[in-house]
Tab-separated table of C-alpha atoms and ligand atoms in Angstrom:
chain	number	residue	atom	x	y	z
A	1	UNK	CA	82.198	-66.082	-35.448
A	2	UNK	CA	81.237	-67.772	-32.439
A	3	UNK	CA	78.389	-66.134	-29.872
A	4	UNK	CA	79.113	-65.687	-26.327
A	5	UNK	CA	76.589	-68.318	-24.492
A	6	UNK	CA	74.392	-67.037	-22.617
A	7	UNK	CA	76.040	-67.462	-18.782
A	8	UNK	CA	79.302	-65.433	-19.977
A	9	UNK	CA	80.283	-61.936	-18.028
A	10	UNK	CA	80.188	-58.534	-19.753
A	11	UNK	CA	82.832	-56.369	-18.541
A	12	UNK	CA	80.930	-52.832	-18.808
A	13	UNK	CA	83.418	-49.615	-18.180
A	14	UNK	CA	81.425	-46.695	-16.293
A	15	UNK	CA	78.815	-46.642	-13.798
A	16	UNK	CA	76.579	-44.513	-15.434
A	17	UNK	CA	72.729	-45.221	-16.802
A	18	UNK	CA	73.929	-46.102	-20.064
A	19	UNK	CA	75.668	-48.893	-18.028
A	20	UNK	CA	72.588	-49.778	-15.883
A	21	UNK	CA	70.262	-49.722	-19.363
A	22	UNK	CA	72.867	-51.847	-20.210
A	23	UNK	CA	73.254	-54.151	-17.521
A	24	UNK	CA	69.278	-55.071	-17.998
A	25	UNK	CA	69.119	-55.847	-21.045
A	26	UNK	CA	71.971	-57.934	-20.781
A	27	UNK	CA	70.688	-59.418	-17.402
A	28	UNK	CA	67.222	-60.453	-19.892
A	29	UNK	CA	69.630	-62.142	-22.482
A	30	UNK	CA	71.450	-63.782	-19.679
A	31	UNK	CA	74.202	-63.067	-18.971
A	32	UNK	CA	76.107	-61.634	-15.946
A	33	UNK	CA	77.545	-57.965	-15.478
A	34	UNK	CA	80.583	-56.254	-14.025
A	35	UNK	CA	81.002	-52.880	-13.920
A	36	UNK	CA	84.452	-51.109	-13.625
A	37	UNK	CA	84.424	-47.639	-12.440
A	38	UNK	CA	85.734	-45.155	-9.838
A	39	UNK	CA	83.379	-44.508	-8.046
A	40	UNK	CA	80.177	-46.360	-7.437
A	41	UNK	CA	77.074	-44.953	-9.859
A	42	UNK	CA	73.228	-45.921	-11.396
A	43	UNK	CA	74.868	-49.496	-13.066
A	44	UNK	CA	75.510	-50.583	-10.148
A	45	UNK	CA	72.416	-51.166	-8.401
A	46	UNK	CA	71.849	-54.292	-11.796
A	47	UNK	CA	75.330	-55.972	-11.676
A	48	UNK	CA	76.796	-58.751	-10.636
A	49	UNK	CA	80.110	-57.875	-9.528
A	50	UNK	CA	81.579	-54.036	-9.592
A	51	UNK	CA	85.669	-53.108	-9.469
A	52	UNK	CA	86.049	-49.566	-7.993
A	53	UNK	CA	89.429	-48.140	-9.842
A	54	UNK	CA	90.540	-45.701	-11.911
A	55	UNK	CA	90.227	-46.094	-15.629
A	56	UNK	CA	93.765	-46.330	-16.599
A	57	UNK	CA	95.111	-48.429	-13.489
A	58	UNK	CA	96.329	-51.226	-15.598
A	59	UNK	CA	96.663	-53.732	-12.514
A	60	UNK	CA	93.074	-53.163	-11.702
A	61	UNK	CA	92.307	-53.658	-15.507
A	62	UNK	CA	93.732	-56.200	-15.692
A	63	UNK	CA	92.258	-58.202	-13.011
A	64	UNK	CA	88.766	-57.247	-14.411
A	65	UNK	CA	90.184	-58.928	-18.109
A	66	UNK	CA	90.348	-62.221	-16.107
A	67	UNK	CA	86.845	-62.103	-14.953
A	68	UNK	CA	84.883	-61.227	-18.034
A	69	UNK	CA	84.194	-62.812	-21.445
A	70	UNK	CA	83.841	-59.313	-23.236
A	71	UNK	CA	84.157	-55.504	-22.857
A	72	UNK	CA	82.284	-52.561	-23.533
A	73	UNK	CA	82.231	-49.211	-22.460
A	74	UNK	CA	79.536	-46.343	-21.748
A	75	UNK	CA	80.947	-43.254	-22.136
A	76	UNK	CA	83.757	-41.910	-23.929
A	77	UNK	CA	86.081	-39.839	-21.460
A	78	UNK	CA	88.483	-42.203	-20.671
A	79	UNK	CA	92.382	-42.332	-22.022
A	80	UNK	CA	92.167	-45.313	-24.984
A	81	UNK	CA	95.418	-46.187	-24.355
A	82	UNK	CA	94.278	-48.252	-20.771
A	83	UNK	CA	91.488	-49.487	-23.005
A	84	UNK	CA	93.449	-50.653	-25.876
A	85	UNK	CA	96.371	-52.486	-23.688
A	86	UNK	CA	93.154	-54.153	-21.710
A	87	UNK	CA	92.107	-54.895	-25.539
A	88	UNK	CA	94.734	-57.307	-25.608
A	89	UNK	CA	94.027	-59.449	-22.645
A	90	UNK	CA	90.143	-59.796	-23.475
A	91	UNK	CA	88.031	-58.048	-26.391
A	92	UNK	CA	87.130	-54.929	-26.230
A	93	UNK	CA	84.181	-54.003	-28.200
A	94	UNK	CA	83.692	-51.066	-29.624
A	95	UNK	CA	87.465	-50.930	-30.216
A	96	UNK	CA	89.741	-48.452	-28.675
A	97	UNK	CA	90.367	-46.957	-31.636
A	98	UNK	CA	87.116	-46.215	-32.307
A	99	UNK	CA	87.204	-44.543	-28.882
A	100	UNK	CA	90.133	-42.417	-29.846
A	101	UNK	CA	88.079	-41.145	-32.842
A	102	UNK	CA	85.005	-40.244	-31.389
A	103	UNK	CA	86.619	-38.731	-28.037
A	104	UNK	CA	88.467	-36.332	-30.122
A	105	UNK	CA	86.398	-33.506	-32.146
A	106	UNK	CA	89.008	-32.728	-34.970
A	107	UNK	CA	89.537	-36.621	-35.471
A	108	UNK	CA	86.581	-37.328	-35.424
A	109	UNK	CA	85.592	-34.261	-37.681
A	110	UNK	CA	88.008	-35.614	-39.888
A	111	UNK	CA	86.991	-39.116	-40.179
A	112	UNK	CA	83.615	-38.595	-41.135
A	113	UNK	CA	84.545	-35.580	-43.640
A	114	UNK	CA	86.853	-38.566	-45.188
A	115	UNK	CA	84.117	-40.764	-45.842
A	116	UNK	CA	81.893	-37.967	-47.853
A	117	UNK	CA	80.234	-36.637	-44.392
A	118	UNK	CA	79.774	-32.814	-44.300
A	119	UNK	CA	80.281	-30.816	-41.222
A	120	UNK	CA	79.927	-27.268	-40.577
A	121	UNK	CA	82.898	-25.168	-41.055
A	122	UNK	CA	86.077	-25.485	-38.584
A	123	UNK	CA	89.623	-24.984	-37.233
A	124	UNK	CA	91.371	-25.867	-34.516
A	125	UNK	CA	92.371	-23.306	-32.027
A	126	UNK	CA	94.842	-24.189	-29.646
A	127	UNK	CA	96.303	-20.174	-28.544
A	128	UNK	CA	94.002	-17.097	-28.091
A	129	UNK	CA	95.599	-16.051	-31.366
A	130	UNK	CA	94.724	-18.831	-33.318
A	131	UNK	CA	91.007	-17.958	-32.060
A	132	UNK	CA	91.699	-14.674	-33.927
A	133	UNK	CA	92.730	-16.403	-36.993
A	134	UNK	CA	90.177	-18.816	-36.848
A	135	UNK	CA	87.177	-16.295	-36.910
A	136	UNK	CA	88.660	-14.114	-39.503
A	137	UNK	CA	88.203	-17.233	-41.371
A	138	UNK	CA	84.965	-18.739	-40.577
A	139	UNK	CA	83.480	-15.510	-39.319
A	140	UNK	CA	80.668	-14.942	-36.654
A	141	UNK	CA	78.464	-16.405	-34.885
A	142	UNK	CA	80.175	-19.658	-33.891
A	143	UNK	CA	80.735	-21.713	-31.399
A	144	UNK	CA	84.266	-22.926	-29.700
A	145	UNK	CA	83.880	-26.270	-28.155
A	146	UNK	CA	86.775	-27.975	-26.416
A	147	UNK	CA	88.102	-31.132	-28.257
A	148	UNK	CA	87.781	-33.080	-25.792
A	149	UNK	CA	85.756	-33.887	-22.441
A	150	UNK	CA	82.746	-31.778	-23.841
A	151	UNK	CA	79.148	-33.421	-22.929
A	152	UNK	CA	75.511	-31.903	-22.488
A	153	UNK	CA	76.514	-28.243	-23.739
A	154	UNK	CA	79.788	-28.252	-21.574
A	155	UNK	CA	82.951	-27.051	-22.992
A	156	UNK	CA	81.038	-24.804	-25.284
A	157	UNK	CA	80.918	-20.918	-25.685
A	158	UNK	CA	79.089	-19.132	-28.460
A	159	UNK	CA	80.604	-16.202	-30.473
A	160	UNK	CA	77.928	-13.535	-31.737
A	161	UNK	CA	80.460	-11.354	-32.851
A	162	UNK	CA	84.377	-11.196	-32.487
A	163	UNK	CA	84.132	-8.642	-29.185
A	164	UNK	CA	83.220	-12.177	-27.264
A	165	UNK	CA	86.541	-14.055	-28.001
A	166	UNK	CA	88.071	-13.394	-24.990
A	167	UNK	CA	84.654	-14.145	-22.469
A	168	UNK	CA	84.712	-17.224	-24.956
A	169	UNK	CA	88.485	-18.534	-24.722
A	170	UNK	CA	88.081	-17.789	-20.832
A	171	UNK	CA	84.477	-20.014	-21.074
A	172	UNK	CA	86.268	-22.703	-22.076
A	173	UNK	CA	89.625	-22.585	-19.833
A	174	UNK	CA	91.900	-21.868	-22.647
A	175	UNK	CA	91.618	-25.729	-23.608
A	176	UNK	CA	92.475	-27.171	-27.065
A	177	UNK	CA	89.244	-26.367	-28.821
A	178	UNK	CA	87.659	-25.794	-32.550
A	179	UNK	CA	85.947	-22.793	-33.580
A	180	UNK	CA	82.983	-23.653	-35.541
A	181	UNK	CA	80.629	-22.254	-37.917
A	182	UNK	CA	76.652	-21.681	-36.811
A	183	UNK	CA	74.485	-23.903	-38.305
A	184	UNK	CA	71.276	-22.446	-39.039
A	185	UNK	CA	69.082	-25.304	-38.969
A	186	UNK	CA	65.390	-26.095	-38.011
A	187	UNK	CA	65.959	-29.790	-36.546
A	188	UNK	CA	68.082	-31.877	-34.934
A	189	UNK	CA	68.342	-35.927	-34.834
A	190	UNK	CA	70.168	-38.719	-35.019
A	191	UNK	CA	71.510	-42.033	-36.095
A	192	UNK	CA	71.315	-44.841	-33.849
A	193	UNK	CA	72.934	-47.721	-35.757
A	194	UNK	CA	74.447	-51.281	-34.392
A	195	UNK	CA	76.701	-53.265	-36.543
A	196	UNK	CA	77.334	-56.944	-35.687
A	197	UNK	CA	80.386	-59.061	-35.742
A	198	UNK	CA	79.536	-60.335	-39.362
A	199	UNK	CA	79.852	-56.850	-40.272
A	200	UNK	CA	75.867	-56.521	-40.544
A	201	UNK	CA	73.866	-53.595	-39.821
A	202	UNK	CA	70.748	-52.295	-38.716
A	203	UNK	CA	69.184	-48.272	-37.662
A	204	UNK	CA	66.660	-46.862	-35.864
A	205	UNK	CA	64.577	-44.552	-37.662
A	206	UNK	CA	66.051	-41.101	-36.943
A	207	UNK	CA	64.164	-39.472	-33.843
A	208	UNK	CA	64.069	-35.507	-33.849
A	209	UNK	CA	65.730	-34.350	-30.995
A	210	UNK	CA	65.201	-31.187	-28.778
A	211	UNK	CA	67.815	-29.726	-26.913
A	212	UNK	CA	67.727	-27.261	-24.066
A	213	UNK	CA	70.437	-25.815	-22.962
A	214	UNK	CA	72.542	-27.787	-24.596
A	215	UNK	CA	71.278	-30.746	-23.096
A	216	UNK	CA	68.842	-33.062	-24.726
A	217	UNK	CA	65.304	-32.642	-23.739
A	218	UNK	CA	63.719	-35.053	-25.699
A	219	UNK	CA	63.260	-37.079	-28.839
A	220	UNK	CA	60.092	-37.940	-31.324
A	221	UNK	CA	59.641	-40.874	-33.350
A	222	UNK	CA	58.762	-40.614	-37.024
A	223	UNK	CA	60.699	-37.404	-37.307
A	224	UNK	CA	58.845	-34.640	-39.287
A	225	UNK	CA	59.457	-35.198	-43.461
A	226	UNK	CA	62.431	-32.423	-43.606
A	227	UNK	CA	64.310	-35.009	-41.286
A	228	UNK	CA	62.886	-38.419	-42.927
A	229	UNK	CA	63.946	-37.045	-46.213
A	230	UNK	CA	67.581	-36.992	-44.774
A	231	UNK	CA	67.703	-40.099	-43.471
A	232	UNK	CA	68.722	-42.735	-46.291
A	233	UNK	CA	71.690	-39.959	-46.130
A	234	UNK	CA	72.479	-39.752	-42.917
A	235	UNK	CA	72.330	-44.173	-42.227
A	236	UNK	CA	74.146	-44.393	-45.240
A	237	UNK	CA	76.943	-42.397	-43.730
A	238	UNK	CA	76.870	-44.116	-40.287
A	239	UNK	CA	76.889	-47.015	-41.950
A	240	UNK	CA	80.696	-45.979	-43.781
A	241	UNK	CA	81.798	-44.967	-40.182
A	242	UNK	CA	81.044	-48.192	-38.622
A	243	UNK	CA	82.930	-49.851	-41.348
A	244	UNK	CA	85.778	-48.210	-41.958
A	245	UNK	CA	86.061	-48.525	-38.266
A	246	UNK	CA	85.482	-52.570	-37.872
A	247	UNK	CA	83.077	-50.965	-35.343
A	248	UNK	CA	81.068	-54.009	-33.086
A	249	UNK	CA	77.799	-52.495	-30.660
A	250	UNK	CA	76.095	-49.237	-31.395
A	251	UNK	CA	77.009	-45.894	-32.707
A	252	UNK	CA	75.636	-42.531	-32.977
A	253	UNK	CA	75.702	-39.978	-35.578
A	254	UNK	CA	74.646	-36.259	-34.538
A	255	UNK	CA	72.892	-34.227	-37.709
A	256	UNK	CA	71.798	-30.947	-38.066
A	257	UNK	CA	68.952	-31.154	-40.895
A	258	UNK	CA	70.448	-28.619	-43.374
A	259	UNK	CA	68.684	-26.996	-46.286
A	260	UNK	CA	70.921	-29.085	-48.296
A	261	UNK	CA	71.321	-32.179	-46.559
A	262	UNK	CA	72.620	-33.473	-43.011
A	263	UNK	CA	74.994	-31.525	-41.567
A	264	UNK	CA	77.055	-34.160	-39.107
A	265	UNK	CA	77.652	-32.676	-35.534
A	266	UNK	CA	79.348	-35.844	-33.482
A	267	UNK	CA	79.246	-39.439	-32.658
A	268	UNK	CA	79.219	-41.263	-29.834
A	269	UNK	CA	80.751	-44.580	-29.525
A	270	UNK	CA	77.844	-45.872	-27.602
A	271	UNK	CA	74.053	-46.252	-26.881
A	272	UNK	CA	72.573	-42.616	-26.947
A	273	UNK	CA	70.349	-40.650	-24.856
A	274	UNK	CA	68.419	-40.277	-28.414
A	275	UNK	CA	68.245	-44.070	-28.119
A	276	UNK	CA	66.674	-44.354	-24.971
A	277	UNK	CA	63.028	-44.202	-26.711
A	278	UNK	CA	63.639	-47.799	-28.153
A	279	UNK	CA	63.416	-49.562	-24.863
A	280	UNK	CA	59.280	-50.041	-25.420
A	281	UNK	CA	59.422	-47.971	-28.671
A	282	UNK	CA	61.148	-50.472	-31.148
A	283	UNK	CA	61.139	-54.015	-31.313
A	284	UNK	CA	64.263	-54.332	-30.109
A	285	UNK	CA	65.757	-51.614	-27.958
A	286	UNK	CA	69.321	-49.800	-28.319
A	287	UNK	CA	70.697	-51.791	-25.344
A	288	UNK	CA	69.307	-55.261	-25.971
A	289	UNK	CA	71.286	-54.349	-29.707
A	290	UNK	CA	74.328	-53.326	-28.473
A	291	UNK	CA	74.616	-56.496	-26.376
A	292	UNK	CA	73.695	-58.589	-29.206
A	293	UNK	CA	76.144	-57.104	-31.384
A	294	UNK	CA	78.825	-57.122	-28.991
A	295	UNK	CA	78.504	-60.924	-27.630
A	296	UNK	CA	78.194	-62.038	-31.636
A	297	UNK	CA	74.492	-62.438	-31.522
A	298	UNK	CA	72.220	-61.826	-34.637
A	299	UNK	CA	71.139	-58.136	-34.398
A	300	UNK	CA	67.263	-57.554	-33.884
A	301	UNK	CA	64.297	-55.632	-35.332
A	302	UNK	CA	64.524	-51.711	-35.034
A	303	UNK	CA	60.711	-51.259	-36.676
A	304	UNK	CA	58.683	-48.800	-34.128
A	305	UNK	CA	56.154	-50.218	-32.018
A	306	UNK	CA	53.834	-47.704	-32.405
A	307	UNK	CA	52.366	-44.962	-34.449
A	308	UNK	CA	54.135	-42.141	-32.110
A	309	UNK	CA	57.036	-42.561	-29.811
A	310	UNK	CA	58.257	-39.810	-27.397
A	311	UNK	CA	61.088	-39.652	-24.912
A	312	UNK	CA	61.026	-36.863	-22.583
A	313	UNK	CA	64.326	-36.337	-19.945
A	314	UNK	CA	63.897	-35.726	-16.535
A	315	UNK	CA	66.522	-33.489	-15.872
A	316	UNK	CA	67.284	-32.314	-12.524
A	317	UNK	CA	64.378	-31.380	-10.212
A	318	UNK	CA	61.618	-32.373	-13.400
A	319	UNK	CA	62.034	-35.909	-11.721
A	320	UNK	CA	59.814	-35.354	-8.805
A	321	UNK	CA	56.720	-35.199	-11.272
A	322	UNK	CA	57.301	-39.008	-11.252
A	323	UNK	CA	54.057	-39.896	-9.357
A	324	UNK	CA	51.968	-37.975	-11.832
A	325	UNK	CA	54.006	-39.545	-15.086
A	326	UNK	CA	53.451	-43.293	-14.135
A	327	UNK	CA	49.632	-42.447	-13.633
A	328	UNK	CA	49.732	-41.705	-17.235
A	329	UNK	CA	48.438	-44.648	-19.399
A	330	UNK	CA	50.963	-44.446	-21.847
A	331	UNK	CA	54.370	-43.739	-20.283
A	332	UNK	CA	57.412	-45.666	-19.384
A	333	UNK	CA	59.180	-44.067	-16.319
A	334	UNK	CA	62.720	-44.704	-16.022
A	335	UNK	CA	64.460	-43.645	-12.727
A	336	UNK	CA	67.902	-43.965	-12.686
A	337	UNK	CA	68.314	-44.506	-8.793
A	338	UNK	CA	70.256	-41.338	-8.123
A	339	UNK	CA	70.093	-40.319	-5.017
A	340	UNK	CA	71.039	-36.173	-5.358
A	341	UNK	CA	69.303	-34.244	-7.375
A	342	UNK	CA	71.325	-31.360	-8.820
A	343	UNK	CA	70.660	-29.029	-11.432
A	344	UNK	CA	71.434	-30.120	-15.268
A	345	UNK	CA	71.337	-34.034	-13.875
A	346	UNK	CA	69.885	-37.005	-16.240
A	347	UNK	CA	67.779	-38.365	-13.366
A	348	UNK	CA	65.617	-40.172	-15.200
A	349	UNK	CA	63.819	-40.133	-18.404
A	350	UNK	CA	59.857	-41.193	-19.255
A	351	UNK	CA	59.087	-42.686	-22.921
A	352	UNK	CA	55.379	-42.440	-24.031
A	353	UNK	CA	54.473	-44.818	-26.806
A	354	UNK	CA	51.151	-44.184	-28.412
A	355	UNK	CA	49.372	-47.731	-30.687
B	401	AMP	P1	77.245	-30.634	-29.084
B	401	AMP	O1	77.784	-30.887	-27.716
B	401	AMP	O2	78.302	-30.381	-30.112
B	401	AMP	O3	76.258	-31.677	-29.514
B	401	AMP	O4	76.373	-29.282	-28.960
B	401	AMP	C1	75.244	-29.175	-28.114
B	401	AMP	C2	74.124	-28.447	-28.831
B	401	AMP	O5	74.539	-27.111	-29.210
B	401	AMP	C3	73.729	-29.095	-30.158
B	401	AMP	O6	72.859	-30.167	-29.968
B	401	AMP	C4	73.081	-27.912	-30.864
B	401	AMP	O7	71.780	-27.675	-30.372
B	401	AMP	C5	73.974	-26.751	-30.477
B	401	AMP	N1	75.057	-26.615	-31.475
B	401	AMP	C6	76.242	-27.252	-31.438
B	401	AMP	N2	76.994	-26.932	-32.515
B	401	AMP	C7	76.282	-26.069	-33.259
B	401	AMP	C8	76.517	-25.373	-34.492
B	401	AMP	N3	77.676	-25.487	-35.180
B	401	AMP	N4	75.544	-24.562	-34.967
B	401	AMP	C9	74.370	-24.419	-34.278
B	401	AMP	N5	74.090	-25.032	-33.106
B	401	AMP	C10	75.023	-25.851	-32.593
């Protein structure tokens, strides 16, 4: 295994912040950036060079393999295919198949049940009839969340009783979905891991996450006990995914904290918003680890950097309060240079780290 030098060009698929987070920690570790996306977005205000195209216009792909040293990608709703014919020109790291795994809810569902992960009870629904079957068998409430293209809440519809299948199969535009049981659970978190060429890996501890809305509000570092006692649990199983995959960069595991253990929601093949706290919370943040990992580099420390971490999200119009959060003493404020505010928007988010 031979590290990228420092000098080399990341190839980074989306615009988005995950890209720009990205982009700087890269840009600190040296190397150069170029972002491939449709449409200009927040990563490119830190790169070096940016290709506007489609994501599965192969020419244009394939003119970006010729100018990088390495790919990686932000987000998950783009076709693999593109991405696995670019991963033969130049690598592509997290591998497209990885892509195709976490993109998709019942593979993905799947996987991780495989490898001894337990999720809440589902079926796939792919008629109104099936939506029948499928909650004669797992009953009400539920939820029916597309398999694919879901994000933030989206693609979601929640059952309390059978009477709401149709306003729930309309929610969700009659799309290829799951039904799938209601978790009753008191917290959410998550598993940040990054696994290295060498097949190494480290995790974050697991922050507890608060949604609302569907949409992550924020995250807390050390979790309360109910979620530390889950946690050998939960890394252990991240860590399984990540190698039955061959997985390279960073990858996150969704949990409900059961009664009986974690209950495993999704993954993301990518730096997480439940991440974003490591950037001054952990020795080494979720970026700078995901570029290590990905240009062969040793992987860093993820021990917390202080005795309470918090990430809050600015979502939507919450980021005009930014004069008043960097006149705090202990936050962070990250902006991510969008210039329309809209409701249900990540427009920034402020991490608080207290020694
Ligand atoms: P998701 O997009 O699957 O992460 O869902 C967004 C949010 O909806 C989750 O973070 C939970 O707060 C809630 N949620 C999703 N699935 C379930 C479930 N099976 N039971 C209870 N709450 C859920």
């Amino acid at each position: 295994m031979s590290a990228l030098p420092p000098g080399s060009t990341i190839g980074i698929i989306g615009a988005g912040q995950l890209g720009r987070m990205l982009g700087v920690a890269a840009a600190q570790l040296g190397y150069r950036i170029h972002v491939f996306a449709p449409r200009p977005g927040p990563a490119c205000d830190v790169n070096n060079a940016f290709t506007q195209a489609e994501y599965d216009d192969d020419a244009a792909l394939a003119e970006f393999a010729k100018s990088v040293d390495v790919v990686t990608y932000e987000f998950e709703n783009i076709e693999a295919d593109p991405i696995a014919r670019l991963g033969e020109l130049v690598p592509v790291r997290p591998s497209a198949k990885a892509l195709a795994i976490a993109q998709d809810r019942t593979k993905e569902k799947r996987f991780v049940e495989k490898l001894g992960g337990r999720a809440a009870p589902w079926r796939e629904v792919t008629s109104r009839a099936e939506l029948d079957a499928a909650i004669a068998e797992i009953g009400c409430p539920a939820i029916l969340k597309t398999i694919r293209f879901g994000y933030d809440g989206k693609g979601q519809a929640r059952l309390a009783s059978a009477d709401d299948a149709d306003a729930a199969w309309d929610a969700i535009g009659g799309n290829p979905a799951i039904l799938e049981g209601f978790v009753a659970f008191d917290h959410e978190f998550s598993i940040v891991l990054a696994r290295g060429m060498d097949g190494g890996h480290v995790s974050y501890p697991p922050p507890l996450n608060g949604h609302d809305d569907g949409i992550l509000a924020r995250s807390t570092v050390p979790a309360p006990a109910e979620v530390a006692a889950q946690w050998t649990e939960a890394a252990a199983l991240a860590g399984r995914v990540a190698d039955a995959l061959d997985y390279v960069g960073v990858l996150t595991l969704e949990f409900f904290a059961g009664k009986d253990g974690p209950i495993f929601n999704e993954m993301a093949p990518r730096v997480h918003n439940s991440g974003h706290w490591t950037i001054e919370g952990a020795v080494t943040s979720q970026f700078e680890n995901h570029i290590r990992a990905i240009c062969g580099l040793p992987l860093g420390s993820t021990a917390v950097t202080g005795s309470r971490v918090e990430m809050e999200n600015l979502i939507g119009d919450q980021a005009e309060r930014w004069e008043q959060i960097i006149a705090e003493p202990e936050a962070h404020l990250h902006l991510y240079g969008k210039s329309e505010i809209r409701e249900g928007r990540k427009m920034g988010h402020v991490t608080r780290v207290w020694r």
